[in-house]
mmCIF file with all atom_site columns, N, CA and C in Angstrom:
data_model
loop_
_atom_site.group_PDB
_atom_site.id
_atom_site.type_symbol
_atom_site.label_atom_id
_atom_site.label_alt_id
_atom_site.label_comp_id
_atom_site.label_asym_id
_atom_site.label_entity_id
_atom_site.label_seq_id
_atom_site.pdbx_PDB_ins_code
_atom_site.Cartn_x
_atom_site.Cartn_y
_atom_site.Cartn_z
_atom_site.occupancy
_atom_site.B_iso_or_equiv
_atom_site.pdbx_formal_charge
_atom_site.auth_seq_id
_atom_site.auth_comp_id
_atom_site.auth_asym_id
_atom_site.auth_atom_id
_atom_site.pdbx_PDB_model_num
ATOM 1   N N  . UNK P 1 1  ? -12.143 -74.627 38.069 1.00 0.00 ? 1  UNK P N  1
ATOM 2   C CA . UNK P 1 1  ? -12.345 -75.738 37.158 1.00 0.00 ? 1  UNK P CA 1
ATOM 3   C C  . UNK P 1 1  ? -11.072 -76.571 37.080 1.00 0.00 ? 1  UNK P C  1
ATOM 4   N N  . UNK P 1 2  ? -11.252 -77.750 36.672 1.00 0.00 ? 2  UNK P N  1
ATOM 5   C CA . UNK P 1 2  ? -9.727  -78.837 36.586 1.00 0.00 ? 2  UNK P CA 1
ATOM 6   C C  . UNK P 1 2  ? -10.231 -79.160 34.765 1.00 0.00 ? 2  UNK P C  1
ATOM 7   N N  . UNK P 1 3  ? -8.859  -78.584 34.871 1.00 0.00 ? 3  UNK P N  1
ATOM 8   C CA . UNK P 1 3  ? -8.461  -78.645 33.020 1.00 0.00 ? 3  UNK P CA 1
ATOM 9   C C  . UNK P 1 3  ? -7.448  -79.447 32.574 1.00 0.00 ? 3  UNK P C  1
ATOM 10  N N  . UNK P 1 4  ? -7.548  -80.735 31.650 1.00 0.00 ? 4  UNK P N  1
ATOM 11  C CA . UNK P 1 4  ? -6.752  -81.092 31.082 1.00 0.00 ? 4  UNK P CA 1
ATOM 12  C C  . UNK P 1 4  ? -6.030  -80.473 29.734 1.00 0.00 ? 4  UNK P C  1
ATOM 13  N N  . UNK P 1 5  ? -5.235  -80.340 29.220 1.00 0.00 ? 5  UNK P N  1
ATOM 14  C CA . UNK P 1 5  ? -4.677  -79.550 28.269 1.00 0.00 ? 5  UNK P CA 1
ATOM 15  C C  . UNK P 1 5  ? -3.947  -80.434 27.589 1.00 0.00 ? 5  UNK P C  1
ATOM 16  N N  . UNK P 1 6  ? -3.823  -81.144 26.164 1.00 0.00 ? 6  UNK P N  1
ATOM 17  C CA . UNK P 1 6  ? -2.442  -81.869 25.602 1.00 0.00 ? 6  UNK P CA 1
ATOM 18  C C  . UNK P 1 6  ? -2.082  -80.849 24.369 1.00 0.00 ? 6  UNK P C  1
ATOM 19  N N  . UNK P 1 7  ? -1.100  -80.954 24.325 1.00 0.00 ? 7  UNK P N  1
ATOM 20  C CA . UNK P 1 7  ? 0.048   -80.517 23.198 1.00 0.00 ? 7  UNK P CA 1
ATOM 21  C C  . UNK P 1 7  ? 0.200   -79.117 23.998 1.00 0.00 ? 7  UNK P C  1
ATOM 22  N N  . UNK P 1 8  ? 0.542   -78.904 25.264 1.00 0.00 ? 8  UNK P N  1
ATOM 23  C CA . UNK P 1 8  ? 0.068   -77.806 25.931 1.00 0.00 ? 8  UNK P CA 1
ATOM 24  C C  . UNK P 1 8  ? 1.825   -76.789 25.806 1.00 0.00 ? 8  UNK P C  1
ATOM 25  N N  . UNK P 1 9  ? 2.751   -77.857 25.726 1.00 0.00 ? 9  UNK P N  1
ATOM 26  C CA . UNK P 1 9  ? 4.092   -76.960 25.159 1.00 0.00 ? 9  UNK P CA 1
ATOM 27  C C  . UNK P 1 9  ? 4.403   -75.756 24.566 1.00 0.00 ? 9  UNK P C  1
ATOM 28  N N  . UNK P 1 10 ? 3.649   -75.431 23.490 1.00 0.00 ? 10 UNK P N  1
ATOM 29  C CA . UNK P 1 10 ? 3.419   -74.572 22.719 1.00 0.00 ? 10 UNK P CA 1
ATOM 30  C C  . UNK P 1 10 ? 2.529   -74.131 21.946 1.00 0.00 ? 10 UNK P C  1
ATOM 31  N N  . UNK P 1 11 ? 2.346   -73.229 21.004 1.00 0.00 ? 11 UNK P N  1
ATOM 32  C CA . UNK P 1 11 ? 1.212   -72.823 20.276 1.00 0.00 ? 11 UNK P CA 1
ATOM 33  C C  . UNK P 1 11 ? -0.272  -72.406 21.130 1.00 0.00 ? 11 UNK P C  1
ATOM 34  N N  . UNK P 1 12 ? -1.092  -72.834 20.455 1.00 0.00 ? 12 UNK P N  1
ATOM 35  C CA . UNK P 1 12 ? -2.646  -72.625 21.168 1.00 0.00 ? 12 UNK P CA 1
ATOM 36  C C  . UNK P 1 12 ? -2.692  -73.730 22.228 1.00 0.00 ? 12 UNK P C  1
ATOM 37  N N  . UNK P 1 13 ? -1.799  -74.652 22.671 1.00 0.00 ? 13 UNK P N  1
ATOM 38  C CA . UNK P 1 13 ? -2.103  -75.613 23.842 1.00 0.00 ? 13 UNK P CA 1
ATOM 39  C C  . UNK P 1 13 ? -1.690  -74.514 24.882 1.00 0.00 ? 13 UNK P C  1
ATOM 40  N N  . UNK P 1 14 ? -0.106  -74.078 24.599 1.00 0.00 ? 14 UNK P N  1
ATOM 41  C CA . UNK P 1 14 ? 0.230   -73.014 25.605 1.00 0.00 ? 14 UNK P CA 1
ATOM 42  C C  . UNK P 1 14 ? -0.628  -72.073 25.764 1.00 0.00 ? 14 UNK P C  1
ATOM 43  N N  . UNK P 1 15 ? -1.084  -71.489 24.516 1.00 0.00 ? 15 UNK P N  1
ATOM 44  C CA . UNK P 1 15 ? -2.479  -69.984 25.183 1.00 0.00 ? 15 UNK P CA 1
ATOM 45  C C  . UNK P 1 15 ? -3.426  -70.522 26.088 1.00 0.00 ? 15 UNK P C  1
ATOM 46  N N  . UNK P 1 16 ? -3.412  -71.919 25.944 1.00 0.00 ? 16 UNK P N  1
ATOM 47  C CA . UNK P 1 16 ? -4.873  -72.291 26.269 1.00 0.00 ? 16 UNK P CA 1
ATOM 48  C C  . UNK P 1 16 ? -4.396  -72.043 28.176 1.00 0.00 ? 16 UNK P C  1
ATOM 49  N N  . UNK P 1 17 ? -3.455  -73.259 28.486 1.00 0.00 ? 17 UNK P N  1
ATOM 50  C CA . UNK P 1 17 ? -2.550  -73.020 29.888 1.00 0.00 ? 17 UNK P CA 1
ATOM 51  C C  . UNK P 1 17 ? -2.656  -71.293 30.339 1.00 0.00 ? 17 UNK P C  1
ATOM 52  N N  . UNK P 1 18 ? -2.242  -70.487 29.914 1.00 0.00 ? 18 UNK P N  1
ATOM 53  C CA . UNK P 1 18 ? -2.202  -69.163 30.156 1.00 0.00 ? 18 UNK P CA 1
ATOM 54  C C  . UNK P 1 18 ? -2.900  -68.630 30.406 1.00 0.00 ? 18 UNK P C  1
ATOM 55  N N  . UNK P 1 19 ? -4.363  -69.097 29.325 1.00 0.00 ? 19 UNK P N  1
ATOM 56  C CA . UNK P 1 19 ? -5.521  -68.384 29.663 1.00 0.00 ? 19 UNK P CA 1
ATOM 57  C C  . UNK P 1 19 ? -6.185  -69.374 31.091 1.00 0.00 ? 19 UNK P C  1
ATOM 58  N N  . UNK P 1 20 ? -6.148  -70.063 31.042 1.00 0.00 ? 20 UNK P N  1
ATOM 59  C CA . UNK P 1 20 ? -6.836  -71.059 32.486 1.00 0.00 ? 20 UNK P CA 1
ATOM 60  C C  . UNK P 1 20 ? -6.070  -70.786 33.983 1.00 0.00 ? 20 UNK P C  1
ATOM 61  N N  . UNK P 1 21 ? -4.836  -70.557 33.761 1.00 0.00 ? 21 UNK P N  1
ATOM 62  C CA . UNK P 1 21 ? -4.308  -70.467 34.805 1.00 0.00 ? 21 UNK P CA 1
ATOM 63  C C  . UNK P 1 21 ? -4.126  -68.954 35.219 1.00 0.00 ? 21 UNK P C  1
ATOM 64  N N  . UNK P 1 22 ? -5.171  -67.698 34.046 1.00 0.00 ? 22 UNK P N  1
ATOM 65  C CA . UNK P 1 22 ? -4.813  -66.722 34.932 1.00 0.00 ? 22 UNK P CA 1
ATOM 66  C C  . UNK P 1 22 ? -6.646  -66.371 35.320 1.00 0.00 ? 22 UNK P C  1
ATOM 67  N N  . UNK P 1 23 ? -7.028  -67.395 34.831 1.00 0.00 ? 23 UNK P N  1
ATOM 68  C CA . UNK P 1 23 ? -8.630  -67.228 35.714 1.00 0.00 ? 23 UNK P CA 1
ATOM 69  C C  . UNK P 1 23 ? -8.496  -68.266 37.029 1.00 0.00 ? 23 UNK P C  1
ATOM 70  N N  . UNK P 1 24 ? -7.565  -68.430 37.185 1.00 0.00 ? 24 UNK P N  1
ATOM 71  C CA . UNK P 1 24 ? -7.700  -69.161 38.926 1.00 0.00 ? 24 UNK P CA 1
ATOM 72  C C  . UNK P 1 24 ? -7.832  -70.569 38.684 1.00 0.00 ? 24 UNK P C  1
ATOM 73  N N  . UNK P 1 25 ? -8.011  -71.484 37.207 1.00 0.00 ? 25 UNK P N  1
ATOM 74  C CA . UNK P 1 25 ? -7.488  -72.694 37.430 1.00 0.00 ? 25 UNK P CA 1
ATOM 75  C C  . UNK P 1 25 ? -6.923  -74.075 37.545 1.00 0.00 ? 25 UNK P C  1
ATOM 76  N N  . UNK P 1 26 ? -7.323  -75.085 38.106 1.00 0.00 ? 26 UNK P N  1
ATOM 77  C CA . UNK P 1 26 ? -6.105  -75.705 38.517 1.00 0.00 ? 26 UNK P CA 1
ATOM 78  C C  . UNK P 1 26 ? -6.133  -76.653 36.806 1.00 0.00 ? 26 UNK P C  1
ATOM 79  N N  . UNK P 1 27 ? -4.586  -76.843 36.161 1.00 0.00 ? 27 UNK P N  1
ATOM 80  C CA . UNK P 1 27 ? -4.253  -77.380 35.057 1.00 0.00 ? 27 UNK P CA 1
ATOM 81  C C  . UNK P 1 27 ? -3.462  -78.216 34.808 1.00 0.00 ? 27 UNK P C  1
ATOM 82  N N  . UNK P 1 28 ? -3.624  -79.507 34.341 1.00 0.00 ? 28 UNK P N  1
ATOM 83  C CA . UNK P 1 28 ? -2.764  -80.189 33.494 1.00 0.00 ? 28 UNK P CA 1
ATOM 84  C C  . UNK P 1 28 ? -2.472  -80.658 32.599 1.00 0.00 ? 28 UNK P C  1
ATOM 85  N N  . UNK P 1 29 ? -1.038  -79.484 31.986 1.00 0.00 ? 29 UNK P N  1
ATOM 86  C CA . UNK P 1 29 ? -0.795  -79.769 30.914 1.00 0.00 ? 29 UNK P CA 1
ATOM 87  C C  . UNK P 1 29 ? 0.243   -80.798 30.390 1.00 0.00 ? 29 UNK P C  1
ATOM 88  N N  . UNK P 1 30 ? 0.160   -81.300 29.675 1.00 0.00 ? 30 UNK P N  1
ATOM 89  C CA . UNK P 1 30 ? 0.118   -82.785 29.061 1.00 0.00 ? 30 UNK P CA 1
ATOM 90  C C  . UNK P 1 30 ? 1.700   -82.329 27.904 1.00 0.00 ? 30 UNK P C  1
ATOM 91  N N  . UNK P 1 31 ? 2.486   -83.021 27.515 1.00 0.00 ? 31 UNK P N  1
ATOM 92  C CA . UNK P 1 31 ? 3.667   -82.733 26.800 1.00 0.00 ? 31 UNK P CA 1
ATOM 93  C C  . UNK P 1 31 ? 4.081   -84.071 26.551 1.00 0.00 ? 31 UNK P C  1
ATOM 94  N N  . UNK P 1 32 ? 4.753   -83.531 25.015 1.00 0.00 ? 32 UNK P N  1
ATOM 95  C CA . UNK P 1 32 ? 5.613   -85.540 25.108 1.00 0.00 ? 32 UNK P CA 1
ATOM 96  C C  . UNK P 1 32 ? 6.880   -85.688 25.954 1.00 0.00 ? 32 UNK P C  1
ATOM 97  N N  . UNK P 1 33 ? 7.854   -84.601 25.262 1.00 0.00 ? 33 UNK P N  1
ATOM 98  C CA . UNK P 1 33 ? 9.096   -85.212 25.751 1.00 0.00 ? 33 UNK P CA 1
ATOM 99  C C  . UNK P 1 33 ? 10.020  -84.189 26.945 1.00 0.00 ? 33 UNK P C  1
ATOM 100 N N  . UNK P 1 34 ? 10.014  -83.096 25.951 1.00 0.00 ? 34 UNK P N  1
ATOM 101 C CA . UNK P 1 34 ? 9.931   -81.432 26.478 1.00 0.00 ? 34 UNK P CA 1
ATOM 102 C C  . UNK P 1 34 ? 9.398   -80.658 27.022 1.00 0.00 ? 34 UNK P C  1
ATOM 103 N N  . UNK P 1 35 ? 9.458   -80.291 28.200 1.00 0.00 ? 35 UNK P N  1
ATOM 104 C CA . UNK P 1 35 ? 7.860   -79.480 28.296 1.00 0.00 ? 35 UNK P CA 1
ATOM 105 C C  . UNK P 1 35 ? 8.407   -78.314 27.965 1.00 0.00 ? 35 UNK P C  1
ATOM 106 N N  . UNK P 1 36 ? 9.492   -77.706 27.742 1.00 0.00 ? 36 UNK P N  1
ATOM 107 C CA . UNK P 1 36 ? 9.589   -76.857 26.929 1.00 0.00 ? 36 UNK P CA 1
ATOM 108 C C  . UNK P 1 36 ? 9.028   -75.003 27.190 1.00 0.00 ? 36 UNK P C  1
ATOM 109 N N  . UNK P 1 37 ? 8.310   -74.562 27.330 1.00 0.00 ? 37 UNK P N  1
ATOM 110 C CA . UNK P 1 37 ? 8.418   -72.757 27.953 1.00 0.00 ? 37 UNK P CA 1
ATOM 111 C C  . UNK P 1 37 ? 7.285   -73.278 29.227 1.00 0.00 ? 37 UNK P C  1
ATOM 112 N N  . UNK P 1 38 ? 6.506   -74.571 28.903 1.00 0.00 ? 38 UNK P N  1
ATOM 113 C CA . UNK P 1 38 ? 5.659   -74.712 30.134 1.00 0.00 ? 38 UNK P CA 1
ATOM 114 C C  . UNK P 1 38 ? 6.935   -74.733 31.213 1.00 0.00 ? 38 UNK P C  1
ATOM 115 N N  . UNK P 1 39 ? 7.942   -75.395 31.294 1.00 0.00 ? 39 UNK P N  1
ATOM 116 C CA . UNK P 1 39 ? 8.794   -75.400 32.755 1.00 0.00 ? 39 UNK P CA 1
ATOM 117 C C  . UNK P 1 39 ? 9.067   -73.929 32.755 1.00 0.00 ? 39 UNK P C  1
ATOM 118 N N  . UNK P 1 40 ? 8.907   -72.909 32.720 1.00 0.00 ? 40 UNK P N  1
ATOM 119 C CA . UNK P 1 40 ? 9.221   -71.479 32.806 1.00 0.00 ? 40 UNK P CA 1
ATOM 120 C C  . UNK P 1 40 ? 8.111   -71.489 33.413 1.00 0.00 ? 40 UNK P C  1
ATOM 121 N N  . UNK P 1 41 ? 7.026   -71.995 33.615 1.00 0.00 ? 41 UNK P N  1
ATOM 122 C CA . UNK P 1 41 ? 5.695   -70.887 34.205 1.00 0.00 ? 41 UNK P CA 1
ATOM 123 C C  . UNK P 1 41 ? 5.787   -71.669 35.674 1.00 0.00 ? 41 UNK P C  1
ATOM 124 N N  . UNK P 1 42 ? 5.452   -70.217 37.053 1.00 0.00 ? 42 UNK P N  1
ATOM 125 C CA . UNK P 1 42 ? 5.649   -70.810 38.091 1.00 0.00 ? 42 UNK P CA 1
ATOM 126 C C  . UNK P 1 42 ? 4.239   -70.538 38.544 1.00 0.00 ? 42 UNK P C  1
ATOM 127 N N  . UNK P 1 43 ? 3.224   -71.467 38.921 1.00 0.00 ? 43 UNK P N  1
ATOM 128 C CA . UNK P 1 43 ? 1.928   -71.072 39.219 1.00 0.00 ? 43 UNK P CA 1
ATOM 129 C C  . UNK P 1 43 ? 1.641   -73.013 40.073 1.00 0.00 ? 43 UNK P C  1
ATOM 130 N N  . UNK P 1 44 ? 1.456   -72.773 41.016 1.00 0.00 ? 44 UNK P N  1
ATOM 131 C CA . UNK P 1 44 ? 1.276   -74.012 41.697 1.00 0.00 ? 44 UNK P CA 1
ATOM 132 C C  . UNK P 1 44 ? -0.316  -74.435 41.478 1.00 0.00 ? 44 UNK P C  1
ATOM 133 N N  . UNK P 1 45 ? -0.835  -73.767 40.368 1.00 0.00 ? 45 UNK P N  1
ATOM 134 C CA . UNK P 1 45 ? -2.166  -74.495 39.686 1.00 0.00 ? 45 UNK P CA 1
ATOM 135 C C  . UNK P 1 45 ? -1.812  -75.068 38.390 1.00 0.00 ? 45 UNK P C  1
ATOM 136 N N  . UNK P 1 46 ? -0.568  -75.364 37.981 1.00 0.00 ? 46 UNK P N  1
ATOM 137 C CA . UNK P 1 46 ? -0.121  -75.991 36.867 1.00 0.00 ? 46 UNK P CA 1
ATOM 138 C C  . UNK P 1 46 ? 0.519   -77.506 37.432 1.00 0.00 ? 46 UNK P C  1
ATOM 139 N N  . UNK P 1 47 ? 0.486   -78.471 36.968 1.00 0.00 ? 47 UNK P N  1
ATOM 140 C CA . UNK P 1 47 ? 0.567   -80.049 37.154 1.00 0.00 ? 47 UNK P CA 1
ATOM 141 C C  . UNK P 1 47 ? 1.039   -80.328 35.583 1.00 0.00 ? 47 UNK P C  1
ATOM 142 N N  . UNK P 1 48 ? 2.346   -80.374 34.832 1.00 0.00 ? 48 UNK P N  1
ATOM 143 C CA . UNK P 1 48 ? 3.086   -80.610 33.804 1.00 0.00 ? 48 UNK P CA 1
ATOM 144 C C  . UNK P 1 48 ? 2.963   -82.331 33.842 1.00 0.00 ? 48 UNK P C  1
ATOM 145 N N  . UNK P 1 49 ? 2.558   -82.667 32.570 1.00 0.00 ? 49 UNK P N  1
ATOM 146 C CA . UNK P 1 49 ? 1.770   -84.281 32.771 1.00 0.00 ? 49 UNK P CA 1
ATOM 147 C C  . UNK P 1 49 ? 3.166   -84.676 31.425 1.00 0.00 ? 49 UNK P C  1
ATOM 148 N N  . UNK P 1 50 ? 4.107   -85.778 31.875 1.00 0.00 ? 50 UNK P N  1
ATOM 149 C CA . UNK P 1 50 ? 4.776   -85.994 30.472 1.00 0.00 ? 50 UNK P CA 1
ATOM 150 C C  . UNK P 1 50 ? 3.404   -87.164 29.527 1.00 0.00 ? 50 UNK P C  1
ATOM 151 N N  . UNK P 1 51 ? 3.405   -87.588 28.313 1.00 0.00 ? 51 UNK P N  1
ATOM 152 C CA . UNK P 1 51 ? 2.093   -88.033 27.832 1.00 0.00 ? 51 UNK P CA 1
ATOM 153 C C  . UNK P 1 51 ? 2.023   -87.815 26.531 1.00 0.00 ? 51 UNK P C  1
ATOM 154 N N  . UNK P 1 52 ? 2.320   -88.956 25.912 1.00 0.00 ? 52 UNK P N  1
ATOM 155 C CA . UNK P 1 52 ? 1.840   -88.671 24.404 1.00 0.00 ? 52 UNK P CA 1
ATOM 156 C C  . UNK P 1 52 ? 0.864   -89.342 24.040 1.00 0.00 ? 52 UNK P C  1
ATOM 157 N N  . UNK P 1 53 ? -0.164  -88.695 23.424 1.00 0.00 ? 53 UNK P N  1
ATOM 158 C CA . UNK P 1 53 ? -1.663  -89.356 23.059 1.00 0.00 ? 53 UNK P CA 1
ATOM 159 C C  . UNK P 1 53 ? -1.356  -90.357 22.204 1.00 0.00 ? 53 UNK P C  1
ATOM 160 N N  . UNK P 1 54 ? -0.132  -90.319 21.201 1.00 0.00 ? 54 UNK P N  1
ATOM 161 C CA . UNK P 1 54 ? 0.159   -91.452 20.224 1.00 0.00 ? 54 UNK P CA 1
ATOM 162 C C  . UNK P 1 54 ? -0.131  -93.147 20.991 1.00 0.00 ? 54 UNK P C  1
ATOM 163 N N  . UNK P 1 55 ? 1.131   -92.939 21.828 1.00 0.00 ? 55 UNK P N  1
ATOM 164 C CA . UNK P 1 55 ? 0.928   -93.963 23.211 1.00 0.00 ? 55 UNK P CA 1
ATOM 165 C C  . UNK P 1 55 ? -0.460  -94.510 23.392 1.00 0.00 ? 55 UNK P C  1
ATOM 166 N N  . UNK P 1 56 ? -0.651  -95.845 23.643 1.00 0.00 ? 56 UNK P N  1
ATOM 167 C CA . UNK P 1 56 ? -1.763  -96.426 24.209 1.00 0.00 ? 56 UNK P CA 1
ATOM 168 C C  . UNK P 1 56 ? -2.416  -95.899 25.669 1.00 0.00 ? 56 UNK P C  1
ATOM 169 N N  . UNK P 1 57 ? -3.522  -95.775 26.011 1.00 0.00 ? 57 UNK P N  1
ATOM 170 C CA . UNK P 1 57 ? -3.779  -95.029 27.097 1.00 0.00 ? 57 UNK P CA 1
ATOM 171 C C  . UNK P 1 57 ? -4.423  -96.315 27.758 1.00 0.00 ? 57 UNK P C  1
ATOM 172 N N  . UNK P 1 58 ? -3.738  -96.157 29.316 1.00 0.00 ? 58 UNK P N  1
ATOM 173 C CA . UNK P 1 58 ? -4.351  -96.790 30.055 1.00 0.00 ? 58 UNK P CA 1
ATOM 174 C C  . UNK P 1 58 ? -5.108  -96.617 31.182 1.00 0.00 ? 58 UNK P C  1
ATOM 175 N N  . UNK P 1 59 ? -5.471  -97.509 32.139 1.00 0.00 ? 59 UNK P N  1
ATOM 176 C CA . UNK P 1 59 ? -6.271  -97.044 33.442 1.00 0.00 ? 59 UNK P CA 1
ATOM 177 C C  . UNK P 1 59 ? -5.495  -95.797 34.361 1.00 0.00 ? 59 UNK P C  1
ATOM 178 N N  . UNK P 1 60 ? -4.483  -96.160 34.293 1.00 0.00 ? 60 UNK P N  1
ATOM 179 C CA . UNK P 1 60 ? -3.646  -95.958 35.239 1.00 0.00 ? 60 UNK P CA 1
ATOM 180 C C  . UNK P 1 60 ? -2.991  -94.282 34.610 1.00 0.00 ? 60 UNK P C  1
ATOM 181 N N  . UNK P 1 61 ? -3.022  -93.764 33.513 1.00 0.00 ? 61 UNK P N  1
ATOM 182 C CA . UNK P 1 61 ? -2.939  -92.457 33.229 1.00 0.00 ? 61 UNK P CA 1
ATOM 183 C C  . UNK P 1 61 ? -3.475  -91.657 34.201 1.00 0.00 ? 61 UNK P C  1
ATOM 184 N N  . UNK P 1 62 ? -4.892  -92.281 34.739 1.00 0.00 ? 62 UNK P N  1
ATOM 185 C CA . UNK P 1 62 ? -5.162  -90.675 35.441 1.00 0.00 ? 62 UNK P CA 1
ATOM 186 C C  . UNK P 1 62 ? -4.817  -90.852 37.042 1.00 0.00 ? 62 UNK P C  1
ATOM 187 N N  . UNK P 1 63 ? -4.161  -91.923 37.233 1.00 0.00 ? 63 UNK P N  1
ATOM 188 C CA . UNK P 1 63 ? -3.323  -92.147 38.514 1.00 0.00 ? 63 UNK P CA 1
ATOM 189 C C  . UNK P 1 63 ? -1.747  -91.452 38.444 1.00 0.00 ? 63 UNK P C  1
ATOM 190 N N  . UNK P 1 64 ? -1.237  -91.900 37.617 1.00 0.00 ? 64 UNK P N  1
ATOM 191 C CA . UNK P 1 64 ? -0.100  -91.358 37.628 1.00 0.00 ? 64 UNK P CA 1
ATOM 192 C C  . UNK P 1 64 ? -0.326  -90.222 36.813 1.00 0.00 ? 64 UNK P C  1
ATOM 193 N N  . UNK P 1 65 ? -0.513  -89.101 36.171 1.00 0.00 ? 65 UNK P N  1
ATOM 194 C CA . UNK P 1 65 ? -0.417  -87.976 36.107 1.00 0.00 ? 65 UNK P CA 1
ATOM 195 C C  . UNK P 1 65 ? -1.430  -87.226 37.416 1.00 0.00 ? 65 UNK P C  1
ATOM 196 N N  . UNK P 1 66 ? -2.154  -88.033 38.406 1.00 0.00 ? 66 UNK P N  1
ATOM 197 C CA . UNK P 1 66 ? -2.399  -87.148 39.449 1.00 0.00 ? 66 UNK P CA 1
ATOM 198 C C  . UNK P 1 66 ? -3.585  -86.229 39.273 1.00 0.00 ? 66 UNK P C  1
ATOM 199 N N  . UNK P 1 67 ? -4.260  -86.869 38.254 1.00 0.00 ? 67 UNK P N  1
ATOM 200 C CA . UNK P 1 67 ? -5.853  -86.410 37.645 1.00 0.00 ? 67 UNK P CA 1
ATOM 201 C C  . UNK P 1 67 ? -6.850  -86.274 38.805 1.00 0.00 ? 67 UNK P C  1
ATOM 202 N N  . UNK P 1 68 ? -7.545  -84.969 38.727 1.00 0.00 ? 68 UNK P N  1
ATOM 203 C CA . UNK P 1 68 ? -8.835  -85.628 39.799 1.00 0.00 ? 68 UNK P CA 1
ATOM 204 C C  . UNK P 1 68 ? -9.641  -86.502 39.546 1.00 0.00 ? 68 UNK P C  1
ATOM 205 N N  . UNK P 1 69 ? -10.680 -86.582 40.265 1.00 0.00 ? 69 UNK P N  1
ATOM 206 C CA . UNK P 1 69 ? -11.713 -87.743 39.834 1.00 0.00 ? 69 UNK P CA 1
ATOM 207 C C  . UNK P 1 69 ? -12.831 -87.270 38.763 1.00 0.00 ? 69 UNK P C  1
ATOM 208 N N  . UNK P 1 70 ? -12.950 -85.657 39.110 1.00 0.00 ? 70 UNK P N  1
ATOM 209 C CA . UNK P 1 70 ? -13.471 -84.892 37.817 1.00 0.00 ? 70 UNK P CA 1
ATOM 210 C C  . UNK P 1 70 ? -12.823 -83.985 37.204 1.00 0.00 ? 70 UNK P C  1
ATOM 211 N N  . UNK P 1 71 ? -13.155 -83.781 35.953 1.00 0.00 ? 71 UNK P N  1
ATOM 212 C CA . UNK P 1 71 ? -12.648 -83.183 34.315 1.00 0.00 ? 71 UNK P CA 1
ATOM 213 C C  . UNK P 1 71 ? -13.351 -81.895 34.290 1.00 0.00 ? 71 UNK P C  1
ATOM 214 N N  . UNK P 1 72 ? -13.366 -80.588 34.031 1.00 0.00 ? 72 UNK P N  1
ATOM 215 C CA . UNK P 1 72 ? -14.410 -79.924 33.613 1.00 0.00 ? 72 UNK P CA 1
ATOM 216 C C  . UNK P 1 72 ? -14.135 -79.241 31.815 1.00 0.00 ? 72 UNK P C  1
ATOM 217 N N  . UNK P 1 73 ? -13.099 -79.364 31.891 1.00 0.00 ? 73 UNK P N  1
ATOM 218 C CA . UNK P 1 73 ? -12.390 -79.262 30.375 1.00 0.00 ? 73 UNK P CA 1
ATOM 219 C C  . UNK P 1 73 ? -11.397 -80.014 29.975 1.00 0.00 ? 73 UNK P C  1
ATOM 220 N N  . UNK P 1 74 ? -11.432 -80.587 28.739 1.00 0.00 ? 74 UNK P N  1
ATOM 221 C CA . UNK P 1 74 ? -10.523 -81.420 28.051 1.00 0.00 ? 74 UNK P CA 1
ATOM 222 C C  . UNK P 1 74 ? -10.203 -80.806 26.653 1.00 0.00 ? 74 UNK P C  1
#
């Protein structure tokens, strides 16, 4: 599955990362400034997205964070 994840730094965003990436898959988690214990995890199904939802969202978010063309969790 391709999982988006935000506030994925810590707390239940981080469990959430942990739990997806040890069922096989591919994730990106989303952070504002820090990514913070996410740069500790080495799993080449993780894609660390910098991104604050505050921020206006544009077209071009799911170009430059490198999004597929499908979502299966948000």
């Amino acid at each position: 599955m391709n999982v988006l994840i935000t506030g994925a730094n810590r707390g239940i965003g981080l469990g959430y990362v942990r739990h997806y990436l040890a069922a096989g898959d591919e994730v990106w988690a989303c952070h504002r400034a820090d990514p913070g214990r996410l740069a500790t995890i080495e799993d080449e199904s993780l894609h660390l997205v910098q991104w604050d939802v505050a921020e206006d969202v544009h077209e071009s978010f799911a170009a430059r964070a490198g999004l597929p063309q499908r979502l299966d969790v948000l």
